[in-house]
Amino acid sequence: MSNSFFMPFRTLTLLIIILSIFIAIFFIPMYPEAFGSYISPEYISIDVSSSGYAWPSPGYTTINSYFGYRTSPTAGASSYHSGLDIGAPEGSKLIAVTSGEITFASFLGGGGYTITLTSGNIKFTYCHVSPNYIVNVGDKVVQGQVIGYVGPKNVYGVKGNQYFDENGNPTNGATTGPHLHFGVRINGEYVDPLSLFD
């Protein structure tokens, strides 16, 4: 009689253990926030300017196009450049120049795939980034945290994309190749980003 009672109990216990393992393997890693934990972000060792800002593309400081008037490098690009074009290969890490909140992460016309970080009355815009976002609107980030990567020149499947290269392939906004366009707006007005890095 005791064997007949414990046999279903052992089977039920075994089923509960197997089900728990299954849930732990297939569901918890995908939705960690439901359990009060989070996926640890990546941080970079940074140099901070005297103004308190970190350079947005660690290891890449070559500026291909400065803030202000210029000759447009490609169709659709502005002759008044509202930021800096920093030369960096596709996949290069981009970091939060200061702590703040992600307020935009989507395709934005000539800027292509774009991330905007807002801190107080200042908005920092990272354009031509990878479409594989690692941050979302509403995320709070800290200075030095990796928030994205330099994107590819060509992107496909973007509804309404009006930008194409010389071969007719759609591009990541108005761009001739992978780089970071970094813009800064203070109270809604664009300023020279270099003024933050003296």
PDB file of C-alpha atoms in Angstrom:
ATOM      1  CA  MET A   1       0.000   0.000   0.000  1.00  0.00           C
ATOM      2  CA  SER A   2       2.808   2.440   0.861  1.00  0.00           C
ATOM      3  CA  ASN A   3       4.471   1.701  -2.523  1.00  0.00           C
ATOM      4  CA  SER A   4       1.270   2.556  -4.391  1.00  0.00           C
ATOM      5  CA  PHE A   5       1.052   5.876  -2.512  1.00  0.00           C
ATOM      6  CA  PHE A   6       4.700   6.918  -3.076  1.00  0.00           C
ATOM      7  CA  MET A   7       4.872   5.926  -6.761  1.00  0.00           C
ATOM      8  CA  PRO A   8       2.586   8.794  -7.998  1.00  0.00           C
ATOM      9  CA  PHE A   9       4.332  11.139  -5.519  1.00  0.00           C
ATOM     10  CA  ARG A  10       7.763  10.285  -7.010  1.00  0.00           C
ATOM     11  CA  THR A  11       6.414  10.711 -10.542  1.00  0.00           C
ATOM     12  CA  LEU A  12       4.882  14.074  -9.657  1.00  0.00           C
ATOM     13  CA  THR A  13       8.125  15.236  -7.972  1.00  0.00           C
ATOM     14  CA  LEU A  14      10.147  14.200 -11.032  1.00  0.00           C
ATOM     15  CA  LEU A  15       7.729  16.035 -13.331  1.00  0.00           C
ATOM     16  CA  ILE A  16       7.998  19.214 -11.231  1.00  0.00           C
ATOM     17  CA  ILE A  17      11.817  19.070 -11.346  1.00  0.00           C
ATOM     18  CA  ILE A  18      11.855  18.568 -15.140  1.00  0.00           C
ATOM     19  CA  LEU A  19       9.336  21.365 -15.664  1.00  0.00           C
ATOM     20  CA  SER A  20      11.371  23.722 -13.421  1.00  0.00           C
ATOM     21  CA  ILE A  21      14.540  23.017 -15.408  1.00  0.00           C
ATOM     22  CA  PHE A  22      12.678  23.544 -18.691  1.00  0.00           C
ATOM     23  CA  ILE A  23      11.308  26.913 -17.513  1.00  0.00           C
ATOM     24  CA  ALA A  24      14.725  28.007 -16.203  1.00  0.00           C
ATOM     25  CA  ILE A  25      16.450  27.194 -19.493  1.00  0.00           C
ATOM     26  CA  PHE A  26      13.918  28.492 -21.999  1.00  0.00           C
ATOM     27  CA  PHE A  27      12.066  31.349 -20.309  1.00  0.00           C
ATOM     28  CA  ILE A  28      14.100  33.082 -17.605  1.00  0.00           C
ATOM     29  CA  PRO A  29      17.004  34.236 -19.867  1.00  0.00           C
ATOM     30  CA  MET A  30      14.533  35.773 -22.339  1.00  0.00           C
ATOM     31  CA  TYR A  31      12.523  37.750 -19.804  1.00  0.00           C
ATOM     32  CA  PRO A  32      14.816  38.422 -16.827  1.00  0.00           C
ATOM     33  CA  GLU A  33      13.053  41.662 -15.904  1.00  0.00           C
ATOM     34  CA  ALA A  34       9.982  39.627 -14.910  1.00  0.00           C
ATOM     35  CA  PHE A  35      12.075  38.149 -12.099  1.00  0.00           C
ATOM     36  CA  GLY A  36      13.540  41.423 -10.820  1.00  0.00           C
ATOM     37  CA  SER A  37      16.937  41.023 -12.491  1.00  0.00           C
ATOM     38  CA  TYR A  38      18.484  42.533 -15.613  1.00  0.00           C
ATOM     39  CA  ILE A  39      21.064  41.752 -18.250  1.00  0.00           C
ATOM     40  CA  SER A  40      24.268  43.465 -17.215  1.00  0.00           C
ATOM     41  CA  PRO A  41      25.245  46.265 -19.626  1.00  0.00           C
ATOM     42  CA  GLU A  42      28.775  46.608 -20.961  1.00  0.00           C
ATOM     43  CA  TYR A  43      30.965  49.509 -19.874  1.00  0.00           C
ATOM     44  CA  ILE A  44      34.145  50.920 -21.370  1.00  0.00           C
ATOM     45  CA  SER A  45      37.067  52.499 -19.545  1.00  0.00           C
ATOM     46  CA  ILE A  46      36.791  56.151 -20.569  1.00  0.00           C
ATOM     47  CA  ASP A  47      38.626  59.442 -20.568  1.00  0.00           C
ATOM     48  CA  VAL A  48      36.413  62.311 -19.455  1.00  0.00           C
ATOM     49  CA  SER A  49      36.935  65.860 -20.746  1.00  0.00           C
ATOM     50  CA  SER A  50      37.304  68.804 -18.375  1.00  0.00           C
ATOM     51  CA  SER A  51      33.640  69.588 -19.162  1.00  0.00           C
ATOM     52  CA  GLY A  52      32.671  66.143 -17.833  1.00  0.00           C
ATOM     53  CA  TYR A  53      31.834  64.334 -21.103  1.00  0.00           C
ATOM     54  CA  ALA A  54      33.265  61.122 -22.556  1.00  0.00           C
ATOM     55  CA  TRP A  55      34.139  60.799 -26.260  1.00  0.00           C
ATOM     56  CA  PRO A  56      31.291  58.857 -27.975  1.00  0.00           C
ATOM     57  CA  SER A  57      33.451  56.468 -30.036  1.00  0.00           C
ATOM     58  CA  PRO A  58      36.317  55.120 -27.887  1.00  0.00           C
ATOM     59  CA  GLY A  59      39.495  54.593 -29.909  1.00  0.00           C
ATOM     60  CA  TYR A  60      38.223  56.538 -32.931  1.00  0.00           C
ATOM     61  CA  THR A  61      38.892  60.272 -33.024  1.00  0.00           C
ATOM     62  CA  THR A  62      39.368  61.092 -36.720  1.00  0.00           C
ATOM     63  CA  ILE A  63      36.822  63.703 -37.755  1.00  0.00           C
ATOM     64  CA  ASN A  64      35.821  63.404 -41.410  1.00  0.00           C
ATOM     65  CA  SER A  65      33.389  66.322 -41.401  1.00  0.00           C
ATOM     66  CA  TYR A  66      33.208  69.142 -38.853  1.00  0.00           C
ATOM     67  CA  PHE A  67      30.247  71.115 -37.532  1.00  0.00           C
ATOM     68  CA  GLY A  68      29.110  73.995 -39.778  1.00  0.00           C
ATOM     69  CA  TYR A  69      29.007  74.766 -43.492  1.00  0.00           C
ATOM     70  CA  ARG A  70      30.471  72.234 -45.892  1.00  0.00           C
ATOM     71  CA  THR A  71      30.151  70.733 -49.353  1.00  0.00           C
ATOM     72  CA  SER A  72      27.546  67.955 -49.174  1.00  0.00           C
ATOM     73  CA  PRO A  73      29.304  64.578 -49.487  1.00  0.00           C
ATOM     74  CA  THR A  74      26.264  62.770 -50.952  1.00  0.00           C
ATOM     75  CA  ALA A  75      22.758  63.473 -52.209  1.00  0.00           C
ATOM     76  CA  GLY A  76      20.428  64.315 -49.344  1.00  0.00           C
ATOM     77  CA  ALA A  77      23.210  65.356 -46.972  1.00  0.00           C
ATOM     78  CA  SER A  78      22.988  68.874 -45.613  1.00  0.00           C
ATOM     79  CA  SER A  79      25.418  71.627 -46.610  1.00  0.00           C
ATOM     80  CA  TYR A  80      25.145  72.860 -43.013  1.00  0.00           C
ATOM     81  CA  HIS A  81      26.470  69.995 -40.930  1.00  0.00           C
ATOM     82  CA  SER A  82      24.776  69.864 -37.521  1.00  0.00           C
ATOM     83  CA  GLY A  83      27.319  67.562 -35.918  1.00  0.00           C
ATOM     84  CA  LEU A  84      30.621  65.731 -36.305  1.00  0.00           C
ATOM     85  CA  ASP A  85      31.286  62.780 -38.588  1.00  0.00           C
ATOM     86  CA  ILE A  86      33.700  60.526 -36.733  1.00  0.00           C
ATOM     87  CA  GLY A  87      35.399  57.870 -38.843  1.00  0.00           C
ATOM     88  CA  ALA A  88      34.969  54.400 -37.333  1.00  0.00           C
ATOM     89  CA  PRO A  89      34.457  50.949 -38.847  1.00  0.00           C
ATOM     90  CA  GLU A  90      31.165  49.104 -38.745  1.00  0.00           C
ATOM     91  CA  GLY A  91      30.673  47.405 -35.385  1.00  0.00           C
ATOM     92  CA  SER A  92      32.725  49.931 -33.380  1.00  0.00           C
ATOM     93  CA  LYS A  93      31.337  50.528 -29.901  1.00  0.00           C
ATOM     94  CA  LEU A  94      29.472  53.725 -29.079  1.00  0.00           C
ATOM     95  CA  ILE A  95      29.143  54.854 -25.483  1.00  0.00           C
ATOM     96  CA  ALA A  96      26.980  57.189 -23.445  1.00  0.00           C
ATOM     97  CA  VAL A  97      28.910  60.459 -23.236  1.00  0.00           C
ATOM     98  CA  THR A  98      27.090  61.181 -19.976  1.00  0.00           C
ATOM     99  CA  SER A  99      24.418  59.548 -17.847  1.00  0.00           C
ATOM    100  CA  GLY A 100      20.835  60.040 -18.990  1.00  0.00           C
ATOM    101  CA  GLU A 101      17.843  58.418 -20.665  1.00  0.00           C
ATOM    102  CA  ILE A 102      17.381  56.971 -24.137  1.00  0.00           C
ATOM    103  CA  THR A 103      14.605  59.055 -25.707  1.00  0.00           C
ATOM    104  CA  PHE A 104      14.765  57.872 -29.340  1.00  0.00           C
ATOM    105  CA  ALA A 105      15.869  54.670 -31.065  1.00  0.00           C
ATOM    106  CA  SER A 106      14.602  54.268 -34.620  1.00  0.00           C
ATOM    107  CA  PHE A 107      15.254  55.128 -38.274  1.00  0.00           C
ATOM    108  CA  LEU A 108      15.391  58.896 -38.785  1.00  0.00           C
ATOM    109  CA  GLY A 109      15.619  59.943 -42.449  1.00  0.00           C
ATOM    110  CA  GLY A 110      19.076  61.270 -43.337  1.00  0.00           C
ATOM    111  CA  GLY A 111      20.438  60.158 -39.965  1.00  0.00           C
ATOM    112  CA  GLY A 112      19.554  56.539 -40.691  1.00  0.00           C
ATOM    113  CA  TYR A 113      19.295  54.349 -37.628  1.00  0.00           C
ATOM    114  CA  THR A 114      19.585  56.786 -34.730  1.00  0.00           C
ATOM    115  CA  ILE A 115      19.851  56.779 -30.935  1.00  0.00           C
ATOM    116  CA  THR A 116      19.173  59.895 -28.847  1.00  0.00           C
ATOM    117  CA  LEU A 117      20.435  60.195 -25.284  1.00  0.00           C
ATOM    118  CA  THR A 118      18.862  62.976 -23.213  1.00  0.00           C
ATOM    119  CA  SER A 119      20.432  64.473 -20.095  1.00  0.00           C
ATOM    120  CA  GLY A 120      18.584  67.473 -18.710  1.00  0.00           C
ATOM    121  CA  ASN A 121      18.263  70.090 -21.463  1.00  0.00           C
ATOM    122  CA  ILE A 122      20.895  68.419 -23.688  1.00  0.00           C
ATOM    123  CA  LYS A 123      20.206  65.813 -26.387  1.00  0.00           C
ATOM    124  CA  PHE A 124      23.058  63.733 -27.817  1.00  0.00           C
ATOM    125  CA  THR A 125      22.269  62.134 -31.171  1.00  0.00           C
ATOM    126  CA  TYR A 126      24.139  59.138 -32.577  1.00  0.00           C
ATOM    127  CA  CYS A 127      23.326  58.603 -36.281  1.00  0.00           C
ATOM    128  CA  HIS A 128      24.094  55.821 -38.783  1.00  0.00           C
ATOM    129  CA  VAL A 129      24.193  53.255 -35.970  1.00  0.00           C
ATOM    130  CA  SER A 130      23.548  49.525 -36.172  1.00  0.00           C
ATOM    131  CA  PRO A 131      19.880  48.575 -36.532  1.00  0.00           C
ATOM    132  CA  ASN A 132      20.480  45.881 -33.884  1.00  0.00           C
ATOM    133  CA  TYR A 133      19.680  48.117 -30.928  1.00  0.00           C
ATOM    134  CA  ILE A 134      20.947  47.174 -27.473  1.00  0.00           C
ATOM    135  CA  VAL A 135      19.038  50.010 -25.770  1.00  0.00           C
ATOM    136  CA  ASN A 136      15.376  50.984 -25.848  1.00  0.00           C
ATOM    137  CA  VAL A 137      13.470  54.207 -25.351  1.00  0.00           C
ATOM    138  CA  GLY A 138      13.104  54.769 -21.621  1.00  0.00           C
ATOM    139  CA  ASP A 139      16.343  53.001 -20.655  1.00  0.00           C
ATOM    140  CA  LYS A 140      18.457  54.834 -18.109  1.00  0.00           C
ATOM    141  CA  VAL A 141      22.141  54.632 -19.008  1.00  0.00           C
ATOM    142  CA  VAL A 142      25.330  55.729 -17.292  1.00  0.00           C
ATOM    143  CA  GLN A 143      28.397  57.449 -18.657  1.00  0.00           C
ATOM    144  CA  GLY A 144      30.689  54.950 -20.381  1.00  0.00           C
ATOM    145  CA  GLN A 145      27.951  52.364 -20.980  1.00  0.00           C
ATOM    146  CA  VAL A 146      27.924  50.852 -24.464  1.00  0.00           C
ATOM    147  CA  ILE A 147      24.650  51.971 -26.061  1.00  0.00           C
ATOM    148  CA  GLY A 148      25.169  50.906 -29.674  1.00  0.00           C
ATOM    149  CA  TYR A 149      27.532  50.193 -32.541  1.00  0.00           C
ATOM    150  CA  VAL A 150      28.503  51.943 -35.760  1.00  0.00           C
ATOM    151  CA  GLY A 151      26.128  50.635 -38.396  1.00  0.00           C
ATOM    152  CA  PRO A 152      26.634  49.374 -41.935  1.00  0.00           C
ATOM    153  CA  LYS A 153      26.555  51.570 -45.030  1.00  0.00           C
ATOM    154  CA  ASN A 154      23.679  49.628 -46.555  1.00  0.00           C
ATOM    155  CA  VAL A 155      20.429  48.685 -44.838  1.00  0.00           C
ATOM    156  CA  TYR A 156      17.473  46.882 -46.351  1.00  0.00           C
ATOM    157  CA  GLY A 157      13.759  46.689 -45.652  1.00  0.00           C
ATOM    158  CA  VAL A 158      13.349  50.199 -44.231  1.00  0.00           C
ATOM    159  CA  LYS A 159       9.947  51.485 -45.333  1.00  0.00           C
ATOM    160  CA  GLY A 160      10.193  54.979 -46.818  1.00  0.00           C
ATOM    161  CA  ASN A 161      14.005  55.069 -46.954  1.00  0.00           C
ATOM    162  CA  GLN A 162      14.878  57.630 -49.635  1.00  0.00           C
ATOM    163  CA  TYR A 163      18.646  57.182 -49.494  1.00  0.00           C
ATOM    164  CA  PHE A 164      20.626  55.024 -51.956  1.00  0.00           C
ATOM    165  CA  ASP A 165      24.257  54.584 -52.951  1.00  0.00           C
ATOM    166  CA  GLU A 166      25.748  54.845 -56.438  1.00  0.00           C
ATOM    167  CA  ASN A 167      24.696  51.239 -57.147  1.00  0.00           C
ATOM    168  CA  GLY A 168      21.074  51.805 -56.153  1.00  0.00           C
ATOM    169  CA  ASN A 169      21.377  49.978 -52.795  1.00  0.00           C
ATOM    170  CA  PRO A 170      19.547  51.559 -49.837  1.00  0.00           C
ATOM    171  CA  THR A 171      21.830  53.255 -47.318  1.00  0.00           C
ATOM    172  CA  ASN A 172      21.723  53.904 -43.578  1.00  0.00           C
ATOM    173  CA  GLY A 173      20.508  57.467 -44.126  1.00  0.00           C
ATOM    174  CA  ALA A 174      22.586  60.018 -46.046  1.00  0.00           C
ATOM    175  CA  THR A 175      25.943  58.284 -45.792  1.00  0.00           C
ATOM    176  CA  THR A 176      28.841  57.231 -48.009  1.00  0.00           C
ATOM    177  CA  GLY A 177      30.108  54.606 -45.564  1.00  0.00           C
ATOM    178  CA  PRO A 178      30.205  53.500 -41.919  1.00  0.00           C
ATOM    179  CA  HIS A 179      30.847  56.324 -39.443  1.00  0.00           C
ATOM    180  CA  LEU A 180      29.231  58.016 -36.474  1.00  0.00           C
ATOM    181  CA  HIS A 181      27.413  61.293 -36.970  1.00  0.00           C
ATOM    182  CA  PHE A 182      27.340  62.802 -33.483  1.00  0.00           C
ATOM    183  CA  GLY A 183      25.078  65.781 -32.817  1.00  0.00           C
ATOM    184  CA  VAL A 184      24.425  67.861 -29.698  1.00  0.00           C
ATOM    185  CA  ARG A 185      21.368  70.042 -29.031  1.00  0.00           C
ATOM    186  CA  ILE A 186      21.156  72.345 -26.025  1.00  0.00           C
ATOM    187  CA  ASN A 187      17.639  73.676 -25.428  1.00  0.00           C
ATOM    188  CA  GLY A 188      16.756  72.491 -28.931  1.00  0.00           C
ATOM    189  CA  GLU A 189      19.628  74.323 -30.686  1.00  0.00           C
ATOM    190  CA  TYR A 190      22.482  72.441 -32.362  1.00  0.00           C
ATOM    191  CA  VAL A 191      25.933  73.313 -31.025  1.00  0.00           C
ATOM    192  CA  ASP A 192      29.420  72.233 -32.075  1.00  0.00           C
ATOM    193  CA  PRO A 193      30.022  68.941 -30.230  1.00  0.00           C
ATOM    194  CA  LEU A 194      33.732  69.779 -29.964  1.00  0.00           C
ATOM    195  CA  SER A 195      32.810  72.513 -27.491  1.00  0.00           C
ATOM    196  CA  LEU A 196      32.088  69.732 -24.979  1.00  0.00           C
ATOM    197  CA  PHE A 197      35.514  68.139 -25.319  1.00  0.00           C
ATOM    198  CA  ASP A 198      37.983  70.878 -24.448  1.00  0.00           C
TER     199      ASP A 198
END
